[in-house]
Short mmCIF file of C-alpha atoms and ligand atoms in Angstrom, two decimals:
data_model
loop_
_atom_site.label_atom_id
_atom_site.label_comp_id
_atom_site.label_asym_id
_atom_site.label_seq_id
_atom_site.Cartn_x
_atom_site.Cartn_y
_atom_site.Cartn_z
CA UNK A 1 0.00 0.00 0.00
CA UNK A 2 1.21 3.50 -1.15
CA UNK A 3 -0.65 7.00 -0.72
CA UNK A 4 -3.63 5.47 0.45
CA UNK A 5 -3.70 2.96 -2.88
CA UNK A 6 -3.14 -0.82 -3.04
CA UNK A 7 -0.25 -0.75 -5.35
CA UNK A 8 -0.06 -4.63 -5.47
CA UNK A 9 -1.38 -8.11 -3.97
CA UNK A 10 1.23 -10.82 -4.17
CA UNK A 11 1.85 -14.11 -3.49
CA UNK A 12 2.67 -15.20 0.14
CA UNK A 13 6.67 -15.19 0.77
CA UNK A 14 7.05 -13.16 -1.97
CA UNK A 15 8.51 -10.40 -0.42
CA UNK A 16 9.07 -9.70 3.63
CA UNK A 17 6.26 -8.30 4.97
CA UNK A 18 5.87 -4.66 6.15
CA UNK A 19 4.12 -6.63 9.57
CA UNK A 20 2.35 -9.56 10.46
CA UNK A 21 -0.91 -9.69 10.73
CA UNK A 22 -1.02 -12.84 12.36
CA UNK A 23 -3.72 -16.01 11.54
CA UNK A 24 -6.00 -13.55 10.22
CA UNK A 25 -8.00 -12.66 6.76
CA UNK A 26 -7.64 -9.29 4.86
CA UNK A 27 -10.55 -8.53 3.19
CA UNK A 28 -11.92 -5.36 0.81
CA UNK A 29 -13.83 -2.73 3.26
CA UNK A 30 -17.18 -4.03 3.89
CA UNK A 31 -20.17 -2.56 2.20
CA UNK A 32 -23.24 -1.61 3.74
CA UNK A 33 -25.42 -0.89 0.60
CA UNK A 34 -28.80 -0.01 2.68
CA UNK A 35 -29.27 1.90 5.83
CA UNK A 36 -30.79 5.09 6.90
CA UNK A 37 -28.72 6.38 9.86
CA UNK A 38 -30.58 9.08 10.75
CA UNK A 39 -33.04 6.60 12.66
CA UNK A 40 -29.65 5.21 14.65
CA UNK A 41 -31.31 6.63 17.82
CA UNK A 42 -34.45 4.10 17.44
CA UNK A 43 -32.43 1.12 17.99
CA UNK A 44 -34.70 -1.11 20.03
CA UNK A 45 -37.92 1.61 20.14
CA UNK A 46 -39.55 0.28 16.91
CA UNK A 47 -39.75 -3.55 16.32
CA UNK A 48 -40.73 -4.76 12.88
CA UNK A 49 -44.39 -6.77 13.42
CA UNK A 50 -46.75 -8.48 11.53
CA UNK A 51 -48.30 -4.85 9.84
CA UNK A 52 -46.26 -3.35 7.91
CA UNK A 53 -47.74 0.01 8.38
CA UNK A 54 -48.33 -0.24 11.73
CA UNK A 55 -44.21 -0.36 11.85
CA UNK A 56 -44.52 2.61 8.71
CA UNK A 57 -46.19 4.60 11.56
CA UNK A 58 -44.21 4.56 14.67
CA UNK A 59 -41.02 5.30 12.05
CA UNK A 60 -42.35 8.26 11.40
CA UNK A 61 -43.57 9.27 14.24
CA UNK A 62 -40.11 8.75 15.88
CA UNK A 63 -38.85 10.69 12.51
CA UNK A 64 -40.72 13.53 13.24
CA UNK A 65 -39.98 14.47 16.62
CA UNK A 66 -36.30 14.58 15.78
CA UNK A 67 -34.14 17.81 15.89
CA UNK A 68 -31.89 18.47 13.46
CA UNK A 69 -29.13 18.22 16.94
CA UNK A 70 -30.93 14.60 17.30
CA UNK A 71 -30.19 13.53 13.86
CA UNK A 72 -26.16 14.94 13.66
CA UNK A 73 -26.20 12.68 16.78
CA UNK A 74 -27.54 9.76 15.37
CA UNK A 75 -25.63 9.95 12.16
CA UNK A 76 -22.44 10.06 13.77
CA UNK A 77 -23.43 7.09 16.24
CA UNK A 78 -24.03 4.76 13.13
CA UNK A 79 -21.19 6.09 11.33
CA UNK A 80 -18.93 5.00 14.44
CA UNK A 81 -21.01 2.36 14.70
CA UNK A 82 -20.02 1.13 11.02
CA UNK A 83 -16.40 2.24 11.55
CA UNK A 84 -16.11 -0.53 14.25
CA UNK A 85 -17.71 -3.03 12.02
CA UNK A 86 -15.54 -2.74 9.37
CA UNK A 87 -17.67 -0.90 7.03
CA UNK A 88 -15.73 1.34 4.66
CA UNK A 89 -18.40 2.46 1.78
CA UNK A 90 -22.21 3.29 3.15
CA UNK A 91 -25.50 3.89 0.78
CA UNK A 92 -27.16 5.97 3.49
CA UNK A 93 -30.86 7.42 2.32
CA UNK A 94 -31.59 10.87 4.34
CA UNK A 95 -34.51 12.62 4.76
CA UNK A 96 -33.57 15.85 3.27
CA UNK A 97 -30.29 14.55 2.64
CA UNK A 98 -29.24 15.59 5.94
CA UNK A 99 -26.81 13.13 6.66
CA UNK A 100 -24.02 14.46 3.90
CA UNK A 101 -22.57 17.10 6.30
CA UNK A 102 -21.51 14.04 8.48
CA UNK A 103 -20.71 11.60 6.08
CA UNK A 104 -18.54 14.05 4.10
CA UNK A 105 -16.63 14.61 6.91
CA UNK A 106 -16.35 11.28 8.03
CA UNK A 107 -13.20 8.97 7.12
CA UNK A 108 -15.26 6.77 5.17
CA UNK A 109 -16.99 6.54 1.91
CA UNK A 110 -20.52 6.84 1.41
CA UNK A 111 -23.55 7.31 -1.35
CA UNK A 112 -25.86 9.45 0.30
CA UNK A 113 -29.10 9.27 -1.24
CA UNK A 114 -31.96 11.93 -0.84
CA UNK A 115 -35.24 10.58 -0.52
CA UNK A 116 -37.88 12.08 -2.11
CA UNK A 117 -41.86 11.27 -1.46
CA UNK A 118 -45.02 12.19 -2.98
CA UNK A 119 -47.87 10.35 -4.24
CA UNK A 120 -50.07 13.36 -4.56
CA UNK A 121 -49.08 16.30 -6.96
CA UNK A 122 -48.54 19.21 -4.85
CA UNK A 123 -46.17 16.84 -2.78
CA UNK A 124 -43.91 15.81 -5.25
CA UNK A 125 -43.85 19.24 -6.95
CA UNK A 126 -41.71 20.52 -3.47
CA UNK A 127 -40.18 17.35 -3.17
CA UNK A 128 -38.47 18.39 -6.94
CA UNK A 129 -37.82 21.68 -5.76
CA UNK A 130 -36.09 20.71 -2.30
CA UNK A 131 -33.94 18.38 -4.26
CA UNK A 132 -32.56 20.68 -7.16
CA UNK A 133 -31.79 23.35 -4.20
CA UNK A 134 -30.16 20.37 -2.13
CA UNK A 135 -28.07 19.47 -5.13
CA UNK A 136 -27.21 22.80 -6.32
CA UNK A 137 -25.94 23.80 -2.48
CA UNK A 138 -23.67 20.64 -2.38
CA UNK A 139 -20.05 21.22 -2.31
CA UNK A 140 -17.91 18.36 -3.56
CA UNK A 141 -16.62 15.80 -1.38
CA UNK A 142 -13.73 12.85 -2.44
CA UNK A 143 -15.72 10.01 -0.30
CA UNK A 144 -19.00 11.11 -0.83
CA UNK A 145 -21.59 10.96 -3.96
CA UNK A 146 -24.87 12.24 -4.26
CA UNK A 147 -27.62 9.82 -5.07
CA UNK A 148 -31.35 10.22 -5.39
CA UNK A 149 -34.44 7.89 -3.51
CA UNK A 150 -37.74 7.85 -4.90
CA UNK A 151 -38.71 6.73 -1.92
CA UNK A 152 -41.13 3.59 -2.57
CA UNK A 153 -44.08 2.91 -5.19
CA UNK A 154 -46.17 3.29 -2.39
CA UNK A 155 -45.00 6.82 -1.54
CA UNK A 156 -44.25 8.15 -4.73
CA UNK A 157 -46.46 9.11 -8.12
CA UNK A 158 -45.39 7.59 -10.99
CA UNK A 159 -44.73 10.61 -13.38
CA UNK A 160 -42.06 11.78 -9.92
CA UNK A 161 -40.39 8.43 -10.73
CA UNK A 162 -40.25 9.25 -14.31
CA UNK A 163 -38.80 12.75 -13.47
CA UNK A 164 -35.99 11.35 -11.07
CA UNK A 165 -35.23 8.64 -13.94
CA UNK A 166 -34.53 11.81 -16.10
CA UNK A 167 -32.62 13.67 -13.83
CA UNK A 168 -30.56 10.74 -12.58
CA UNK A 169 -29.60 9.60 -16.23
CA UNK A 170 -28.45 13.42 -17.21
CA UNK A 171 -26.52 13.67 -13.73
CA UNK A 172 -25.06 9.71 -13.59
CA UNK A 173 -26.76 10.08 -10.38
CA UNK A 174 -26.87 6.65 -8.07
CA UNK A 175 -30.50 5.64 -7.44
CA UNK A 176 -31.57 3.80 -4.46
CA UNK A 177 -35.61 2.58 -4.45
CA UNK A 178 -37.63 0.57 -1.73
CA UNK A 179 -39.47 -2.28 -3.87
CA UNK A 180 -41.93 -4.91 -3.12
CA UNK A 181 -40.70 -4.69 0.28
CA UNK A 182 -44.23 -5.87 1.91
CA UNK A 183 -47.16 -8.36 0.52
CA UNK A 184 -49.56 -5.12 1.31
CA UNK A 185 -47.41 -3.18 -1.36
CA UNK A 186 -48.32 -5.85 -4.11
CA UNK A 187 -51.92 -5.70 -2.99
CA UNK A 188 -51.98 -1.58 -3.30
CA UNK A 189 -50.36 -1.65 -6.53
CA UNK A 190 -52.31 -4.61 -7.81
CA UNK A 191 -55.49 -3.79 -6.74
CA UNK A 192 -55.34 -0.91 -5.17
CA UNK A 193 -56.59 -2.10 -1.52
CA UNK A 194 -55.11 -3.39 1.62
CA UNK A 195 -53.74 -1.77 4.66
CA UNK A 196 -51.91 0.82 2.60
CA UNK A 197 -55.23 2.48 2.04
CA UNK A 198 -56.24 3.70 5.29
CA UNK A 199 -52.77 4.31 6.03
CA UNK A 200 -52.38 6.75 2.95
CA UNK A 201 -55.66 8.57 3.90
CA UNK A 202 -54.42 9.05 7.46
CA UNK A 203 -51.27 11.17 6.02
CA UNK A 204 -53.67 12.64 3.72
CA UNK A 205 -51.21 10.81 0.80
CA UNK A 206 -54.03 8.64 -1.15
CA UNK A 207 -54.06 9.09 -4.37
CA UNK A 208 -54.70 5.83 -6.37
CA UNK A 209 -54.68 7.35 -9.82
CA UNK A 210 -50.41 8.00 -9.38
CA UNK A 211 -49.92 4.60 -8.89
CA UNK A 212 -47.97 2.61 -10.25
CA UNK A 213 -48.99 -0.80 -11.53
CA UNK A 214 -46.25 -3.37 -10.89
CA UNK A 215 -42.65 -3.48 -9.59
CA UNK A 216 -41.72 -4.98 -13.22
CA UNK A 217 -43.06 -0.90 -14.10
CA UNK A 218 -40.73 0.49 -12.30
CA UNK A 219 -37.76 -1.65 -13.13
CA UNK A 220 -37.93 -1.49 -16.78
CA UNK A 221 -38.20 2.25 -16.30
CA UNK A 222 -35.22 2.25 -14.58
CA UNK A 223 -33.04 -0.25 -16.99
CA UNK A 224 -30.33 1.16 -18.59
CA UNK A 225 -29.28 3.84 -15.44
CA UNK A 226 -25.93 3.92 -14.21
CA UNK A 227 -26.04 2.77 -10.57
CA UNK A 228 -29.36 1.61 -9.75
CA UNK A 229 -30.17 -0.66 -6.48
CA UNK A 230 -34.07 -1.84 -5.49
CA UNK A 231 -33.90 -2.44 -1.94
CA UNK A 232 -35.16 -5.68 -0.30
CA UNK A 233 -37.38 -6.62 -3.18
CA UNK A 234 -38.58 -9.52 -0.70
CA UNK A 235 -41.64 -10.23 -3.04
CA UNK A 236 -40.04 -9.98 -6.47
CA UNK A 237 -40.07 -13.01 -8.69
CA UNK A 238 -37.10 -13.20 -11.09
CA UNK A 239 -38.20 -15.51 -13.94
CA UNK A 240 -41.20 -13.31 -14.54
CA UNK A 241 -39.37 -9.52 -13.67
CA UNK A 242 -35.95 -9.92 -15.07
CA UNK A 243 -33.87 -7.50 -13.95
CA UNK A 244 -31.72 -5.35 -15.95
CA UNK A 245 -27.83 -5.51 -16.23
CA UNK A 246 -26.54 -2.51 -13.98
CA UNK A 247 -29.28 -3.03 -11.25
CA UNK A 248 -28.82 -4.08 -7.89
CA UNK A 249 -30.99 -6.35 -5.38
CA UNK A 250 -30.24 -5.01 -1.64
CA UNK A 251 -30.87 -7.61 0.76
CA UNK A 252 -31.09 -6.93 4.61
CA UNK A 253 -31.58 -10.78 5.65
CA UNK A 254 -32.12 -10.06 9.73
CA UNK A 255 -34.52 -7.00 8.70
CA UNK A 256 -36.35 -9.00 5.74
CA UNK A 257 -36.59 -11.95 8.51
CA UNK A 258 -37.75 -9.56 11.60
CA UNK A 259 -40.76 -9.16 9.11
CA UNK A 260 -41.33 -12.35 8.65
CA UNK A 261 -41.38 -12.60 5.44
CA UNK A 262 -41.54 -15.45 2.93
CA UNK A 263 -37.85 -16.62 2.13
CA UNK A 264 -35.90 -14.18 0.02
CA UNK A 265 -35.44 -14.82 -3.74
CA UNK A 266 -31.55 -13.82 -3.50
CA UNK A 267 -30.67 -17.62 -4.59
CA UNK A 268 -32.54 -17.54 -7.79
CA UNK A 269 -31.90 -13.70 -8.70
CA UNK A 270 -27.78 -15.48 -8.06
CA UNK A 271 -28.90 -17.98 -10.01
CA UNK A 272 -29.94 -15.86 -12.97
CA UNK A 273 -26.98 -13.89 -12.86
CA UNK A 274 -28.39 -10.84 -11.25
CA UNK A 275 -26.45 -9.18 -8.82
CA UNK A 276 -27.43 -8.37 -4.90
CA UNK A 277 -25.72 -6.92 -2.50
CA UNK A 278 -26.35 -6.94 1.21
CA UNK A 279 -27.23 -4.21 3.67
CA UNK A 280 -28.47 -3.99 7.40
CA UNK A 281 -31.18 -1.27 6.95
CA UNK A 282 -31.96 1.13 9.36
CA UNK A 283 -31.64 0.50 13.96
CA UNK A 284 -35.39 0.85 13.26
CA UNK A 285 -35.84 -2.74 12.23
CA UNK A 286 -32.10 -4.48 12.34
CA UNK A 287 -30.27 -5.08 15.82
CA UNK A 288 -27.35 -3.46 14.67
CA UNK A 289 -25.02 -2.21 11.15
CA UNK A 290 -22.78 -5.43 11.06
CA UNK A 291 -22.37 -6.34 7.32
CA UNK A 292 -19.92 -9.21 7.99
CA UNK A 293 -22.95 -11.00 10.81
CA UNK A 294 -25.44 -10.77 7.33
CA UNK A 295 -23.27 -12.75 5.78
CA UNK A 296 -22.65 -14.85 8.44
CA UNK A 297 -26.76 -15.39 8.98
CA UNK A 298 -26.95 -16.22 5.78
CA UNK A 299 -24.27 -18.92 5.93
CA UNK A 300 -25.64 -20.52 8.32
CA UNK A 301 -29.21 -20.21 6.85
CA UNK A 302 -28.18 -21.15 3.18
CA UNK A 303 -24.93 -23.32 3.45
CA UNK A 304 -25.26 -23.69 -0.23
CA UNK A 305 -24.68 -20.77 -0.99
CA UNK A 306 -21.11 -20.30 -2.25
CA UNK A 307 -18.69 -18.36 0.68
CA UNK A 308 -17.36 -16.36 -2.57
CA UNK A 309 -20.54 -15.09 -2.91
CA UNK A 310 -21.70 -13.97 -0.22
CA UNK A 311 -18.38 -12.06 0.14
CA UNK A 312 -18.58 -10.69 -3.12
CA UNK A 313 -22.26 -9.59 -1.65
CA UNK A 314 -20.90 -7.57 1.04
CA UNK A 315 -18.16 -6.16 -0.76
CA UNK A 316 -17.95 -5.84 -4.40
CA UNK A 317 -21.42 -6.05 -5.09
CA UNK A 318 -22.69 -3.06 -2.68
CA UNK A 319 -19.69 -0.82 -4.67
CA UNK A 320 -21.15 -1.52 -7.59
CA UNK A 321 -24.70 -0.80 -6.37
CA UNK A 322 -23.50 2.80 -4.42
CA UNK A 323 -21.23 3.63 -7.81
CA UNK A 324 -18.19 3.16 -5.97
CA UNK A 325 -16.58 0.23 -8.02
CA UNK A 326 -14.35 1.98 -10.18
CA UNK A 327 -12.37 2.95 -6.23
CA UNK A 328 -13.40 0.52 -3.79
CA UNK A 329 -14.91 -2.97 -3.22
CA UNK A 330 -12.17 -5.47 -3.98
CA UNK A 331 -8.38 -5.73 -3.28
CA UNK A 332 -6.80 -4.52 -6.72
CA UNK A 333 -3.98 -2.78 -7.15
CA UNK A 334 -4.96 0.52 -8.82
CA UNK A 335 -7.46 0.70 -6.08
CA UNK A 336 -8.23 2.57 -2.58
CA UNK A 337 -6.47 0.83 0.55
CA UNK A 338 -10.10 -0.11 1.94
CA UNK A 339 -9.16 -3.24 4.00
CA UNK A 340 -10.53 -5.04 6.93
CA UNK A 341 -9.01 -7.82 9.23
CA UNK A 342 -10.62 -10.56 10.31
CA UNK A 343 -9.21 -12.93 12.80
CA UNK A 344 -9.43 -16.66 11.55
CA UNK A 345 -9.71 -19.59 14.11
CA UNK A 346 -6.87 -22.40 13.93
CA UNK A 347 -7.24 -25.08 11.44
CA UNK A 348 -7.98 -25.29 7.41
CA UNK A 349 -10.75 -26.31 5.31
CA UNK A 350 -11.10 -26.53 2.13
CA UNK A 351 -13.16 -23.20 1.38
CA UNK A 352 -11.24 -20.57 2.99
CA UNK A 353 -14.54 -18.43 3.24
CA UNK A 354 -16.00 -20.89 5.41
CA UNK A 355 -13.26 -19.95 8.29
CA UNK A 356 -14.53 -16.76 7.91
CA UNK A 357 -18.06 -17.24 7.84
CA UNK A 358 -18.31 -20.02 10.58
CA UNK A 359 -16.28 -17.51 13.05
CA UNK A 360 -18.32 -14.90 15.21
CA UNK A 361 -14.67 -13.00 15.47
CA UNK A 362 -15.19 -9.07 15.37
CA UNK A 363 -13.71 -6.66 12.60
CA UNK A 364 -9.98 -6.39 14.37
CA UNK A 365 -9.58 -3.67 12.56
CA UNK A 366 -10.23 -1.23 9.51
CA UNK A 367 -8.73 0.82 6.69
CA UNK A 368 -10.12 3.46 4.46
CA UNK A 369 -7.49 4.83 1.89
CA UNK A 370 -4.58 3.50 3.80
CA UNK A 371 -5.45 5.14 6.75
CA UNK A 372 -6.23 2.46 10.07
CA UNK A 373 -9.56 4.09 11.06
CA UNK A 374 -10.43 1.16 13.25
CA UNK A 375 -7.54 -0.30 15.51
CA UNK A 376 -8.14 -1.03 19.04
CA UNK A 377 -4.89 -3.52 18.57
CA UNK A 378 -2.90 -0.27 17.96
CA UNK A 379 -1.45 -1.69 14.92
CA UNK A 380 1.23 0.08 13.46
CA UNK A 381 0.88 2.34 10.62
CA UNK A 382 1.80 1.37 7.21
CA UNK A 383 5.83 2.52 6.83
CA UNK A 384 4.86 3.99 3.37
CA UNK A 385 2.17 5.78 4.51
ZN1 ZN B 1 -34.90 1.37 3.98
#
């Protein structure tokens, strides 16, 4: 490692190393592809149940009451939270964007995506407005990108989504969308009924006629973008919505499971050569932001499911998803020094990613462009650094 850049992976004994590491495995920064950390502070306060808007509702509620002091506090909890994890590159989605102050001055990478709402007109005319003013007030940051979150097709009219298409394909903006998250989202936009109804009325929201019809809508509109990732997508079927090449399935398994929802289709959409990337999603519904202990659930969930996948799912994958692959994600030379250690336990097997995924050993520490952000062993710096 050189200036903060892998200049080159090598064999073992190749050369004498700069220090030892020990019996441990060095890894690309993790990826968390889907959180929102301005909700850090509800760890605990909202649990996931078996209505999905009843959850919708104490969210927001504990949303709304938050000052703007509240949510610097909570993004800075979950970005220190991530640190510690090993996260290196976050796709964070912020209510007004308000979490790109922190993140930009953060020593880690993130997408931070501004989520927009509005089903009804007037709604989405200011959520257009606030955007353009948010993006136009930016000022450039080296580890953070602007991205843009129609927020759901249950929150947001269809000609918004066909705006925010626009905009993100003249911008190469990152887009981040909530799809077919809940079985009362593919009643509303089948047949426009269900839970969602009353729910919309309440917020005075309802208006059927912006609706979209199907996720399949929404993801062929979106085919073709840059960087474009449908979170969860729990109720998506692959063989009859193919997904485009370019677009991302985020999966938070302990979230999608707190739901209790029918198994995930990540194994076929792997199958069919679609790519997914894992997140933790927001305190609100997931116990904490550990990346690596998603992959580990899902190892010992789905042992079939190839180690070198699932690390390419909380890695690679997620970069590609936030827009970041062309920096971050693997361990090539060319690219940033984002590197995590993880301590192995004695003995071999014959899939190395199994002594990995087996363990329950914590991050032992972290990297972001050469830098050790995480290091409680006080590891020494990198001599060429
Ligand atoms: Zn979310």
């Amino acid at each position: 490692v050189s200036a903060g850049r892998i200049v080159a992976i090598e064999p073992r004994s190749r050369r004498k190393p700069d220090f030892d590491l020990g019996n441990a495995a060095i890894l690309p920064g993790l990826v968390n592809a889907h959180t929102h950390l301005d909700l850090t502070g509800l760890r605990g306060a909202v649990r996931p149940g078996a209505s999905f808007t009843q959850w919708l509702r104490r969210v927001i509620q504990g949303r709304r009451t938050l000052t703007d002091k509240e949510v610097a506090r909570a993004v800075s909890d979950g970005m220190a939270e991530s640190i510690r994890y090993g996260v290196t590159l976050l796709g964070d989605i912020a209510a007004g964007g308000r979490s790109w102050t922190h993140l930009a001055a953060g020593p880690i990478r993130a997408t931070v995506y501004y989520e927009l709402l509005g089903l009804k007109r007037d709604r989405a005319r200011n959520a257009c407005s606030a955007v353009r003013a948010w993006l136009a007030e930016l000022q450039a940051s080296p580890t953070c990108r602007p991205g843009l979150s129609p927020h759901a097709p249950y929150s947001v009219r269809s000609s918004l989504f066909r705006l925010v298409a626009s905009a993100a394909c003249a911008r190469r903006l990152p887009i981040a969308i909530h799809l077919l998250e809940s079985s009362a989202e593919v009643e509303l936009l089948g047949q426009r009924r269900g839970e969602f109804v009353p729910f919309l009325q309440e917020l005075n929201a309802w208006d059927p006629a912006a609706l979209m019809h199907d996720g399949g809508e929404l993801i062929r509109l979106y085919a073709g973008l840059t960087a474009v990732s449908f979170v969860h997508a729990n109720y998506l079927d692959p063989n009859l919505t193919p997904l485009a090449p370019g677009t991302t399935v985020v999966y938070c398994p302990r979230t999608h499971d707190a739901f209790g929802h029918p198994p995930h289709p990540f194994r076929e959409l792997l199958r069919v050569g679609a790519r997914v990337a894992l997140g933790t999603d927001s305190l609100a519904s997931n116990p904490d932001l550990d990346v690596l202990t998603e992959a580990r659930y899902l190892h010992r969930r789905y042992p079939d499911v190839a180690g070198s996948d699932l690390l390419r799912m909380a890695t690679l994958s997620g970069a590609e998803a936030l827009g970041w692959a062309q920096v971050t994600g693997s361990l090539e030379a060319g690219k940033s020094a984002d590197i995590v250690v993880v301590p192995l336990p004695d003995g071999n097997t014959d899939d190395p990613h199994d002594l990995i995924f087996d363990s329950a050993a914590l991050v032992r520490a972290a990297m972001c462009q050469g830098r050790w952000i995480h290091n409680p062993g006080r590891i020494a710096d990198l001599p060429s650094t």
